[in-house]
GROMACS .gro file of N, CA and C in nm:
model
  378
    1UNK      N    1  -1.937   0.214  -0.780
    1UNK     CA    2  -1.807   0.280  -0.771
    1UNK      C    3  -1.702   0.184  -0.719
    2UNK      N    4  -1.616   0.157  -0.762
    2UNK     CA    5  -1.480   0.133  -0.760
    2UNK      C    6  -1.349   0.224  -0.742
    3UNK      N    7  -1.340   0.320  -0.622
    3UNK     CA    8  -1.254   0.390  -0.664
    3UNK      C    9  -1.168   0.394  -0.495
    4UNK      N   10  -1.058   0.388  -0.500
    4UNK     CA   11  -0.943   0.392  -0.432
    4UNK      C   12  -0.822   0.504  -0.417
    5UNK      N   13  -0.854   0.597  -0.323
    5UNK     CA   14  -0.733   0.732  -0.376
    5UNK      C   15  -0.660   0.734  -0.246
    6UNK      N   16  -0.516   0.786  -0.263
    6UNK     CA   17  -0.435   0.805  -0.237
    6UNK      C   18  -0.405   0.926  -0.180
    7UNK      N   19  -0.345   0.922  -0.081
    7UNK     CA   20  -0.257   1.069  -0.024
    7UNK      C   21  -0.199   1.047   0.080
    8UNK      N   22  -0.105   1.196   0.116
    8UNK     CA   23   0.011   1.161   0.157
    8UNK      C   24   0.123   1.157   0.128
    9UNK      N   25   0.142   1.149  -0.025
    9UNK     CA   26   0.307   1.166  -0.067
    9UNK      C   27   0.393   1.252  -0.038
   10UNK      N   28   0.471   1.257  -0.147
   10UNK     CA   29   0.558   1.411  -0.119
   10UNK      C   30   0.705   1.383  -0.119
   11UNK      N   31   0.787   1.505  -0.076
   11UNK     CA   32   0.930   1.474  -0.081
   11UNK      C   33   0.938   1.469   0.072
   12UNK      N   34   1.090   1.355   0.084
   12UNK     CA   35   1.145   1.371   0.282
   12UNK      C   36   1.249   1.354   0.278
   13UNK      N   37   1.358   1.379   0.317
   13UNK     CA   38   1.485   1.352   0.342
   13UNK      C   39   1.532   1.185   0.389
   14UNK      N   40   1.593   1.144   0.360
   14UNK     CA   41   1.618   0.963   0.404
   14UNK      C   42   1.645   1.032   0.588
   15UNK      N   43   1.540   0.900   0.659
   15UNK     CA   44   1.579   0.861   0.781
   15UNK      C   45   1.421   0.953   0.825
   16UNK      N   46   1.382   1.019   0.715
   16UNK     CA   47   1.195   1.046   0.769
   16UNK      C   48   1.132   1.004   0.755
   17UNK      N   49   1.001   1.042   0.799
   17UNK     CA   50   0.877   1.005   0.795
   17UNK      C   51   0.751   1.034   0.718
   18UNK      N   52   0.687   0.953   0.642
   18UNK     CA   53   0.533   1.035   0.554
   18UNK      C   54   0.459   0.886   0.603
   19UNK      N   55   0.317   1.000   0.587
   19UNK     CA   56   0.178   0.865   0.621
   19UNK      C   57   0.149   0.893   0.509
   20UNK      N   58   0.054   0.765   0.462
   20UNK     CA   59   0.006   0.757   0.317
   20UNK      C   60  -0.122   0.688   0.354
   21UNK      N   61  -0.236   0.757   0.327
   21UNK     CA   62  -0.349   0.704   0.347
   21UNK      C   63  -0.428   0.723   0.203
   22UNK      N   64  -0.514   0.593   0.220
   22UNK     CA   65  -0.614   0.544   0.136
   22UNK      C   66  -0.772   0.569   0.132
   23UNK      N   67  -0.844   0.648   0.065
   23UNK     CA   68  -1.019   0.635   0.132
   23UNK      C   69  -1.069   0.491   0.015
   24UNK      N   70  -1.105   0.467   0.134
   24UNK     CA   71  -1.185   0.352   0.074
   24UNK      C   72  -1.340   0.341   0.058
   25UNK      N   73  -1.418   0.423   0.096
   25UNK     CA   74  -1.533   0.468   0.083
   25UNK      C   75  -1.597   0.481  -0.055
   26UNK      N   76  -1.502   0.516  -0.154
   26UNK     CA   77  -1.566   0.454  -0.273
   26UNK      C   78  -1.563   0.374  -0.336
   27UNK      N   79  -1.535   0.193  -0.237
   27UNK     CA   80  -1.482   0.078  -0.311
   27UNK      C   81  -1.572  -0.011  -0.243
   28UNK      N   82  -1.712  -0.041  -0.319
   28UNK     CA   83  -1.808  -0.135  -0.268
   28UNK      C   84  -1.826  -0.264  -0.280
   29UNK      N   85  -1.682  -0.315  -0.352
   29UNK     CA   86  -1.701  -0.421  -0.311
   29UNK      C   87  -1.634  -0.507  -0.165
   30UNK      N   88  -1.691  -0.663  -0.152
   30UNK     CA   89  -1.583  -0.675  -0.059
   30UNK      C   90  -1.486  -0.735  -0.086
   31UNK      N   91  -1.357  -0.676  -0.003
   31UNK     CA   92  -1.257  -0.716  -0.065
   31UNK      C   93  -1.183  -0.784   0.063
   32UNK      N   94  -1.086  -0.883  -0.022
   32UNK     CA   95  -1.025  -0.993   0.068
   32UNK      C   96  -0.913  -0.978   0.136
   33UNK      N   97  -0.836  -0.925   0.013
   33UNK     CA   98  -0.680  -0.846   0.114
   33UNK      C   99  -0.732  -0.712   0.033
   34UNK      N  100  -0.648  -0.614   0.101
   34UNK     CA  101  -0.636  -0.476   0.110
   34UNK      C  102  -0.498  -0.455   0.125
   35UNK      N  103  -0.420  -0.337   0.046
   35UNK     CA  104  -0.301  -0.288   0.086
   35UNK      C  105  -0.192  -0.226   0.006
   36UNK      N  106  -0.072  -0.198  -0.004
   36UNK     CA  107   0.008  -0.099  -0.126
   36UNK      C  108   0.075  -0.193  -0.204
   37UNK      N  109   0.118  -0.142  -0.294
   37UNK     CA  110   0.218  -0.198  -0.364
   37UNK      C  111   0.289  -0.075  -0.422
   38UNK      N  112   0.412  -0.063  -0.487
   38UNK     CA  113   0.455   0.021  -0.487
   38UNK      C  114   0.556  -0.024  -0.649
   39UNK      N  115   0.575   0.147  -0.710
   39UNK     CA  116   0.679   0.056  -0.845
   39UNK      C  117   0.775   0.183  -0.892
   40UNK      N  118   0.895   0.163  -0.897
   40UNK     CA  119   0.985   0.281  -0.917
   40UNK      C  120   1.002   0.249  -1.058
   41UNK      N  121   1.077   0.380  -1.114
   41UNK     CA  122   1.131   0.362  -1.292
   41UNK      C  123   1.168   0.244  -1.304
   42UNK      N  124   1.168   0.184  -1.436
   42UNK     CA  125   1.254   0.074  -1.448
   42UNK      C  126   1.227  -0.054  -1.405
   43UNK      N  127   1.116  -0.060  -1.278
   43UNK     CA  128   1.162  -0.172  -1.188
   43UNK      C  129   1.029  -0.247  -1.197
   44UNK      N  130   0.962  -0.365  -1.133
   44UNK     CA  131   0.866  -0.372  -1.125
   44UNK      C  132   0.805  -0.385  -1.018
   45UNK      N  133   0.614  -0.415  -1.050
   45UNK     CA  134   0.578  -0.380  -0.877
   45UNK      C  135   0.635  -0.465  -0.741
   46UNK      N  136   0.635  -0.424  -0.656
   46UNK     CA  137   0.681  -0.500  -0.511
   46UNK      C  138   0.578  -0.468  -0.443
   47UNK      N  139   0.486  -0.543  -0.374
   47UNK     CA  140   0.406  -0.550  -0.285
   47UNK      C  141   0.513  -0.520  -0.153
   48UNK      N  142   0.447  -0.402  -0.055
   48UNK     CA  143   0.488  -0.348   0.019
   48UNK      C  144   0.434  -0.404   0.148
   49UNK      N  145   0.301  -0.406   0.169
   49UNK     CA  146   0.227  -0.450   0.276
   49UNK      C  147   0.086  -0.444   0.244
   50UNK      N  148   0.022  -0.570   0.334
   50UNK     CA  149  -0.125  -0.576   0.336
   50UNK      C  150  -0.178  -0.677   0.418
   51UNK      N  151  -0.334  -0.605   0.501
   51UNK     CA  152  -0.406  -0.680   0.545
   51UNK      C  153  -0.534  -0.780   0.521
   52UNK      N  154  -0.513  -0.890   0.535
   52UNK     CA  155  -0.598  -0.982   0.497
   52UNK      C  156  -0.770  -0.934   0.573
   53UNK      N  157  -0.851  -0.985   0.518
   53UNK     CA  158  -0.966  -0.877   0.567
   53UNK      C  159  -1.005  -1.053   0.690
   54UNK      N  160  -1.003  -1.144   0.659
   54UNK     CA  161  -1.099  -1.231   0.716
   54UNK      C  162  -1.001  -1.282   0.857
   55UNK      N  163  -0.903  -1.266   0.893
   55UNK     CA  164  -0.854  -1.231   1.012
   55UNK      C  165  -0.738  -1.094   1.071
   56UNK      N  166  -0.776  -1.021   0.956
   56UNK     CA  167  -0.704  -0.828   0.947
   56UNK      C  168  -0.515  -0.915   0.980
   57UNK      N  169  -0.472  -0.994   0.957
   57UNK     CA  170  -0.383  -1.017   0.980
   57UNK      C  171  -0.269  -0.936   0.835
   58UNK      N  172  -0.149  -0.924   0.874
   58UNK     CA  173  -0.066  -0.775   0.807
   58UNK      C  174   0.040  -0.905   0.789
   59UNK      N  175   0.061  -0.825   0.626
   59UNK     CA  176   0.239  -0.887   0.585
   59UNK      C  177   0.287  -0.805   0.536
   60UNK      N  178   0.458  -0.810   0.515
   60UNK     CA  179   0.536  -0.670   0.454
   60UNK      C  180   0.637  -0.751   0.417
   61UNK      N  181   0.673  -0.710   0.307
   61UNK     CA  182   0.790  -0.714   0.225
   61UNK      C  183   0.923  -0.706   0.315
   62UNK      N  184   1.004  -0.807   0.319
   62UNK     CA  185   1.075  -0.779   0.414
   62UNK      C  186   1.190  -0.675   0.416
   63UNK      N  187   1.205  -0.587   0.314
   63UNK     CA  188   1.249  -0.457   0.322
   63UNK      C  189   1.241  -0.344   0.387
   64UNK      N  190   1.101  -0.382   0.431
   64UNK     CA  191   1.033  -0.240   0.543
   64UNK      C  192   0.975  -0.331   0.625
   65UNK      N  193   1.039  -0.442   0.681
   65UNK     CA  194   1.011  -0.476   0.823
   65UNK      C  195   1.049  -0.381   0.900
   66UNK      N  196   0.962  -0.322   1.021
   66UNK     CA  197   1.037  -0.292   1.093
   66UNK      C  198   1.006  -0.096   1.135
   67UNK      N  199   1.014  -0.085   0.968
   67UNK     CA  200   0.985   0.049   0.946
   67UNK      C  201   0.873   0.071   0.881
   68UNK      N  202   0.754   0.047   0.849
   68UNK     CA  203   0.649   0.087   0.816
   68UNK      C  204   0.507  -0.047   0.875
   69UNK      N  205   0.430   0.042   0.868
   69UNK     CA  206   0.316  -0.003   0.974
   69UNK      C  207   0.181   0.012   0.856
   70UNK      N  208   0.159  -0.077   0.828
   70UNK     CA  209  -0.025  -0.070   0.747
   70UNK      C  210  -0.113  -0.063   0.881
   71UNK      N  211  -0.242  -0.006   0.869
   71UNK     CA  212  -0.346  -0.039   0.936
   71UNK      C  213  -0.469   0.005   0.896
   72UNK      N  214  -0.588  -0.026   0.932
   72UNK     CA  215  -0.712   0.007   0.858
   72UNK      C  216  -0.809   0.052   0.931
   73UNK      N  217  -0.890   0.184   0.930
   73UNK     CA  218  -0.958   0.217   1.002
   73UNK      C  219  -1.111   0.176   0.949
   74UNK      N  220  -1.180   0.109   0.985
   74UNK     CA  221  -1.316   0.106   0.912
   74UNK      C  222  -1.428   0.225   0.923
   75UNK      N  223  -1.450   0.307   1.097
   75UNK     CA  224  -1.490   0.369   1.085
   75UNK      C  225  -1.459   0.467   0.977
   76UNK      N  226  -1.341   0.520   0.964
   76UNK     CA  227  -1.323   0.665   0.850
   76UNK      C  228  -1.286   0.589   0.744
   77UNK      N  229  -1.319   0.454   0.678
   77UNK     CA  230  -1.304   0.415   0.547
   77UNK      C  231  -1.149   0.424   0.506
   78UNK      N  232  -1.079   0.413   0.575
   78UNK     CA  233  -0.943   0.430   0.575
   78UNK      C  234  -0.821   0.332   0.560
   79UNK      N  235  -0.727   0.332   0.473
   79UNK     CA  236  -0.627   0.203   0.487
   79UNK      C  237  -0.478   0.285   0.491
   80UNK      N  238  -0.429   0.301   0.621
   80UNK     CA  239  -0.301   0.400   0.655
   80UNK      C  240  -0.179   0.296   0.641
   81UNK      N  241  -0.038   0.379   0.536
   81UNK     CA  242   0.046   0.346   0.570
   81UNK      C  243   0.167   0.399   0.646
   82UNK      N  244   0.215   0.401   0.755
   82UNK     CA  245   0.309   0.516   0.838
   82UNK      C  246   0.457   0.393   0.788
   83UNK      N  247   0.494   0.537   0.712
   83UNK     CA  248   0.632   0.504   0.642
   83UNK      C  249   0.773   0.593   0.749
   84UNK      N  250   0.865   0.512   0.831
   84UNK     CA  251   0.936   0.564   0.891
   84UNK      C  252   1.076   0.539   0.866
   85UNK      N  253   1.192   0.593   0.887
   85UNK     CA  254   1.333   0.576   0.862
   85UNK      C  255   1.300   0.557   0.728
   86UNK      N  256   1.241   0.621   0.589
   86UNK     CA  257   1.287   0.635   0.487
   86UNK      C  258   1.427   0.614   0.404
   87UNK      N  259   1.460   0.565   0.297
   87UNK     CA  260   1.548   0.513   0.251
   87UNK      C  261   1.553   0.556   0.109
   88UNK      N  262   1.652   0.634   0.059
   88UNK     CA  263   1.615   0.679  -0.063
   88UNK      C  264   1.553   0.507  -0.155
   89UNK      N  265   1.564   0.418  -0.136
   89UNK     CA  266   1.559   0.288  -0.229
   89UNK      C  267   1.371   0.267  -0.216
   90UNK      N  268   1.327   0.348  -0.160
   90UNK     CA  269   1.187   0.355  -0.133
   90UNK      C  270   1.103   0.472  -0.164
   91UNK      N  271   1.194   0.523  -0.304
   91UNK     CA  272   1.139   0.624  -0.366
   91UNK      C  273   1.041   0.526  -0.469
   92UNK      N  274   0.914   0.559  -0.529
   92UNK     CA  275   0.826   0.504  -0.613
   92UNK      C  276   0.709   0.578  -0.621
   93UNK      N  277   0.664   0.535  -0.688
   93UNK     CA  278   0.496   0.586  -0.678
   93UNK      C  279   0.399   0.450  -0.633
   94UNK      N  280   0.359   0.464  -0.492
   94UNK     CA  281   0.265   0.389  -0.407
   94UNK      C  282   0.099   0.397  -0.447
   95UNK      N  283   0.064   0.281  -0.443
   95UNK     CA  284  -0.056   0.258  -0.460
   95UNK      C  285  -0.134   0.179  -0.436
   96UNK      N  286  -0.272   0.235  -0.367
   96UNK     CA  287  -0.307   0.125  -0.274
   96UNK      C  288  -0.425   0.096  -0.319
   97UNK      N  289  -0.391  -0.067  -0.297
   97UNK     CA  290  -0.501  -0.145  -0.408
   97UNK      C  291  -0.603  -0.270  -0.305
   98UNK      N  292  -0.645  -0.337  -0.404
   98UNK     CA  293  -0.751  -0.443  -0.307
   98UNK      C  294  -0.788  -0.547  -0.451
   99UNK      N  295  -0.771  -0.691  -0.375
   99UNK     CA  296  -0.840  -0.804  -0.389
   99UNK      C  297  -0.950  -0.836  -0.386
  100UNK      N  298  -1.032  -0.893  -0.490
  100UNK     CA  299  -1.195  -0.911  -0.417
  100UNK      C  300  -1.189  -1.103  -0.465
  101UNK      N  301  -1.090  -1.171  -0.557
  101UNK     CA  302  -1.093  -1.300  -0.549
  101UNK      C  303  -1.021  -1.344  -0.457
  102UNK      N  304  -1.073  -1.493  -0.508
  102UNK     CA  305  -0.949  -1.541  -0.383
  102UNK      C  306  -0.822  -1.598  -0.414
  103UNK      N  307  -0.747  -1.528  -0.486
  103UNK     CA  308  -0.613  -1.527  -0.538
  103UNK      C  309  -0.537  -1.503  -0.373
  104UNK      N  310  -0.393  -1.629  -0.407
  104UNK     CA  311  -0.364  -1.605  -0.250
  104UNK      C  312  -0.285  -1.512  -0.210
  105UNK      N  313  -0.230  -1.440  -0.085
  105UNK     CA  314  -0.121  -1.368  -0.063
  105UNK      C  315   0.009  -1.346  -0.125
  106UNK      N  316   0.026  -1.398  -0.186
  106UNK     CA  317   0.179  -1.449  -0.266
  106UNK      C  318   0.160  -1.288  -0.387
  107UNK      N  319   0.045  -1.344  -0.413
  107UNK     CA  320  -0.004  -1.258  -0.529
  107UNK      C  321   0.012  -1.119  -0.477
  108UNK      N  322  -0.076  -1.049  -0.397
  108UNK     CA  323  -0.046  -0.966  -0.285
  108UNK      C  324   0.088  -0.897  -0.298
  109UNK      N  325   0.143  -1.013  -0.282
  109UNK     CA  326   0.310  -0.950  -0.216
  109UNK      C  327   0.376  -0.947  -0.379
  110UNK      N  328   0.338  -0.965  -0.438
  110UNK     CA  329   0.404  -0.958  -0.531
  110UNK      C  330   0.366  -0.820  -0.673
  111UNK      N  331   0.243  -0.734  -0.562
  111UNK     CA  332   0.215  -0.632  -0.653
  111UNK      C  333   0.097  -0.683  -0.757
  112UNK      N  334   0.030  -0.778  -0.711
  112UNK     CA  335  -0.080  -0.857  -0.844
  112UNK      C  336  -0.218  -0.813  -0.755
  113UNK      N  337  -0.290  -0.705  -0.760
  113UNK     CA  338  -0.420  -0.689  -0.689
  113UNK      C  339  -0.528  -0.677  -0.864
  114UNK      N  340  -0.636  -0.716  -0.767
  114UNK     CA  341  -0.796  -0.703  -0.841
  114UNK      C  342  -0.808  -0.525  -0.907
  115UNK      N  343  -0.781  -0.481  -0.827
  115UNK     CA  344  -0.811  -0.328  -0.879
  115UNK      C  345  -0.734  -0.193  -0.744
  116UNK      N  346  -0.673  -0.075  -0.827
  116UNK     CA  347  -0.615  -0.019  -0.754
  116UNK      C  348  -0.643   0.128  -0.810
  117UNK      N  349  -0.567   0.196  -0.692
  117UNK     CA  350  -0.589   0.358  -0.721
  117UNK      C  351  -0.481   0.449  -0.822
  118UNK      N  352  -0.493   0.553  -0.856
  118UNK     CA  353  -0.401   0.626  -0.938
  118UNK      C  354  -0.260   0.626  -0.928
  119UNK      N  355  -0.267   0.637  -0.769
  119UNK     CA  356  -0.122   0.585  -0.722
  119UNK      C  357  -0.051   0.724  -0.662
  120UNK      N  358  -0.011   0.748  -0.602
  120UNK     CA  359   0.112   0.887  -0.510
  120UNK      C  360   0.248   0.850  -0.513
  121UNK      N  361   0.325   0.954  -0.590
  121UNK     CA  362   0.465   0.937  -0.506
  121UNK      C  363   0.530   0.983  -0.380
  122UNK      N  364   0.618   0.909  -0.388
  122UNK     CA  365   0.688   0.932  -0.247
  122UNK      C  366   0.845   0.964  -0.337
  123UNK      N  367   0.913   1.043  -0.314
  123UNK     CA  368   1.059   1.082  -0.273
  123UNK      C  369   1.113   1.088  -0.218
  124UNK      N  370   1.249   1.010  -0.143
  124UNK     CA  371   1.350   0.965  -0.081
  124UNK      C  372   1.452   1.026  -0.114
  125UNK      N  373   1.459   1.207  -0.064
  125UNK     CA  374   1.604   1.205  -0.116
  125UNK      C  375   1.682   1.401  -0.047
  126UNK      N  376   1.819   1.352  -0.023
  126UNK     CA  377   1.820   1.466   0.046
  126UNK      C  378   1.883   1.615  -0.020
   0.00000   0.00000   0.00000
């Protein structure tokens, strides 16, 4: 199994808050980075944030510095994103994916993962 799902979306008014969590419990392989990427109409993907597995170290798009937080729970198979001060420009459908080569971070940030989930939207709007 290979499988990665999503939840958490939904609609919020700009200047709120949604968590977006990942189970990872059905993704056996190991993987190197972990984390979202995200892609609205029109546009293409933007890597949002992710943690590198071999020192859990976190990067973010510098759009949501500041305001959103990745983290990964191993016990509950879990990869959380807490999305805060919402911005309608951070409406998309999120999806959280994982690396298992060793393609570097760049890639990552740029929305290029090994394999990912169905994906959730989020709505930004009041």
């Amino acid at each position: 199994q290979l499988q990665l799902v999503e939840s958490g979306g939904g609609l919020v008014q700009p200047g709120g808050s949604l968590r977006l969590s990942c189970d990872t419990s059905g993704f056996t392989l190991d993987y190197k980075i972990i984390g979202w990427f995200r892609q609205a109409p029109g546009k293409e993907r933007e890597g949002v944030a992710c943690i590198v597995s071999a020192d859990v170290s976190t990067y973010y798009t510098n759009s949501v510095k500041g305001r959103f937080t990745i983290s990964r729970d191993d016990a509950k198979n879990t990869l959380d994103l807490q999305m805060n001060d919402l911005r309608p420009e951070d409406t998309a459908v999120y999806y959280c994916a994982a690396t298992v080569s060793g393609a570097p971070i760049i890639r990552a940030m740029s929305g290029e993962y090994d394999y990912w989930g169905r994906g959730i939207q989020v709505t930004v709007s009041s």
